[in-house]
């Protein structure tokens, strides 16, 4: 797993959240630079870079919505949040 996924223990599970933006961009043949240009004035270059490296500690809904909107506009199709963010659950052993 690349970057620093964020994990939290919830009851008997460990929930991990990580960005999948790097994989998404690679799959869609979009460079990080292209995304930065598309999102210029809406999402900072640093935020996009951190998301690509999976180094964000959190994200505001407005930032996530802006990323989704510029990607949808560029690709001409709707995308799902699950294409950009992955949530996994592991059962903790007692």
C-alpha atoms as a printed R data frame, in Angstrom:
   type eleno elety resid chain resno       x       y       z
1  ATOM     1    CA   UNK     A     1   0.000   0.000   0.000
2  ATOM     2    CA   UNK     A     2   1.470   3.336  -1.018
3  ATOM     3    CA   UNK     A     3   1.488   6.458   1.091
4  ATOM     4    CA   UNK     A     4   0.087   6.700   4.553
5  ATOM     5    CA   UNK     A     5  -3.339   5.113   4.735
6  ATOM     6    CA   UNK     A     6  -5.375   6.241   7.725
7  ATOM     7    CA   UNK     A     7  -6.596   3.492  10.054
8  ATOM     8    CA   UNK     A     8  -8.880   3.578  13.050
9  ATOM     9    CA   UNK     A     9  -9.980   0.805  15.356
10 ATOM    10    CA   UNK     A    10 -13.769   0.506  15.587
11 ATOM    11    CA   UNK     A    11 -15.013  -2.237  17.878
12 ATOM    12    CA   UNK     A    12 -13.516  -5.485  16.612
13 ATOM    13    CA   UNK     A    13 -12.506  -4.032  13.228
14 ATOM    14    CA   UNK     A    14  -9.688  -1.919  11.864
15 ATOM    15    CA   UNK     A    15 -11.015   0.454   9.209
16 ATOM    16    CA   UNK     A    16  -8.458   1.817   6.762
17 ATOM    17    CA   UNK     A    17  -9.073   4.688   4.325
18 ATOM    18    CA   UNK     A    18  -6.688   5.528   1.520
19 ATOM    19    CA   UNK     A    19  -6.664   7.580  -1.646
20 ATOM    20    CA   UNK     A    20  -6.721   5.685  -4.950
21 ATOM    21    CA   UNK     A    21  -6.170   8.858  -6.986
22 ATOM    22    CA   UNK     A    22  -2.777   7.786  -8.321
23 ATOM    23    CA   UNK     A    23  -4.188   4.496  -9.644
24 ATOM    24    CA   UNK     A    24  -7.239   6.287 -11.063
25 ATOM    25    CA   UNK     A    25  -5.115   8.831 -12.920
26 ATOM    26    CA   UNK     A    26  -2.855   6.099 -14.310
27 ATOM    27    CA   UNK     A    27  -5.843   4.040 -15.470
28 ATOM    28    CA   UNK     A    28  -7.394   7.075 -17.190
29 ATOM    29    CA   UNK     A    29  -4.056   8.267 -18.653
30 ATOM    30    CA   UNK     A    30  -4.247  11.602 -16.820
31 ATOM    31    CA   UNK     A    31  -1.075  13.031 -15.342
32 ATOM    32    CA   UNK     A    32  -0.910  14.702 -11.966
33 ATOM    33    CA   UNK     A    33   0.109  17.875 -13.792
34 ATOM    34    CA   UNK     A    34  -2.999  17.679 -16.017
35 ATOM    35    CA   UNK     A    35  -5.217  17.304 -12.962
36 ATOM    36    CA   UNK     A    36  -3.511  20.276 -11.333
37 ATOM    37    CA   UNK     A    37  -4.211  22.372 -14.443
38 ATOM    38    CA   UNK     A    38  -7.833  21.172 -14.654
39 ATOM    39    CA   UNK     A    39  -8.425  21.985 -10.983
40 ATOM    40    CA   UNK     A    40  -6.499  25.270 -11.016
41 ATOM    41    CA   UNK     A    41  -8.150  27.818  -8.741
42 ATOM    42    CA   UNK     A    42 -10.364  25.157  -7.120
43 ATOM    43    CA   UNK     A    43  -7.916  22.711  -5.528
44 ATOM    44    CA   UNK     A    44  -4.352  23.589  -4.604
45 ATOM    45    CA   UNK     A    45  -1.404  21.860  -6.255
46 ATOM    46    CA   UNK     A    46  -0.200  20.768  -2.821
47 ATOM    47    CA   UNK     A    47  -3.540  19.129  -2.010
48 ATOM    48    CA   UNK     A    48  -3.576  17.227  -5.301
49 ATOM    49    CA   UNK     A    49   0.036  16.144  -4.826
50 ATOM    50    CA   UNK     A    50  -0.684  14.948  -1.294
51 ATOM    51    CA   UNK     A    51  -3.772  13.044  -2.458
52 ATOM    52    CA   UNK     A    52  -1.803  11.358  -5.250
53 ATOM    53    CA   UNK     A    53   0.843  10.330  -2.681
54 ATOM    54    CA   UNK     A    54  -1.920   9.266  -0.228
55 ATOM    55    CA   UNK     A    55  -0.552  11.698   2.358
56 ATOM    56    CA   UNK     A    56  -3.693  13.690   3.228
57 ATOM    57    CA   UNK     A    57  -4.898  13.324   6.804
58 ATOM    58    CA   UNK     A    58  -8.378  14.362   5.770
59 ATOM    59    CA   UNK     A    59 -10.259  16.096   3.013
60 ATOM    60    CA   UNK     A    60 -13.093  18.584   2.931
61 ATOM    61    CA   UNK     A    61 -16.173  17.585   0.971
62 ATOM    62    CA   UNK     A    62 -15.807  20.722  -1.141
63 ATOM    63    CA   UNK     A    63 -12.295  19.623  -2.170
64 ATOM    64    CA   UNK     A    64 -13.434  16.100  -2.964
65 ATOM    65    CA   UNK     A    65 -16.406  17.449  -4.928
66 ATOM    66    CA   UNK     A    66 -14.128  19.757  -6.939
67 ATOM    67    CA   UNK     A    67 -11.798  16.873  -7.829
68 ATOM    68    CA   UNK     A    68 -14.756  14.726  -8.870
69 ATOM    69    CA   UNK     A    69 -16.268  17.548 -10.919
70 ATOM    70    CA   UNK     A    70 -13.113  18.359 -12.877
71 ATOM    71    CA   UNK     A    71 -12.434  14.672 -13.545
72 ATOM    72    CA   UNK     A    72 -16.021  14.073 -14.686
73 ATOM    73    CA   UNK     A    73 -15.885  17.106 -16.946
74 ATOM    74    CA   UNK     A    74 -12.574  15.984 -18.436
75 ATOM    75    CA   UNK     A    75 -13.635  12.349 -18.904
76 ATOM    76    CA   UNK     A    76 -17.210  13.064 -19.973
77 ATOM    77    CA   UNK     A    77 -18.633  10.517 -17.548
78 ATOM    78    CA   UNK     A    78 -19.666  10.199 -13.944
79 ATOM    79    CA   UNK     A    79 -17.194   8.753 -11.485
80 ATOM    80    CA   UNK     A    80 -17.782   7.158  -8.118
81 ATOM    81    CA   UNK     A    81 -16.078   8.173  -4.891
82 ATOM    82    CA   UNK     A    82 -14.987   4.532  -4.583
83 ATOM    83    CA   UNK     A    83 -12.848   5.068  -7.693
84 ATOM    84    CA   UNK     A    84 -10.881   7.690  -5.747
85 ATOM    85    CA   UNK     A    85 -11.023   6.483  -2.145
86 ATOM    86    CA   UNK     A    86 -10.761   2.950  -0.793
87 ATOM    87    CA   UNK     A    87 -12.167   1.798   2.542
88 ATOM    88    CA   UNK     A    88 -11.140  -1.602   3.906
89 ATOM    89    CA   UNK     A    89 -12.111  -3.388   7.094
90 ATOM    90    CA   UNK     A    90 -10.047  -6.006   8.869
91 ATOM    91    CA   UNK     A    91 -11.326  -8.055  11.796
92 ATOM    92    CA   UNK     A    92  -9.050  -7.736  14.796
93 ATOM    93    CA   UNK     A    93  -8.074 -10.914  16.586
94 ATOM    94    CA   UNK     A    94  -8.980 -11.062  20.230
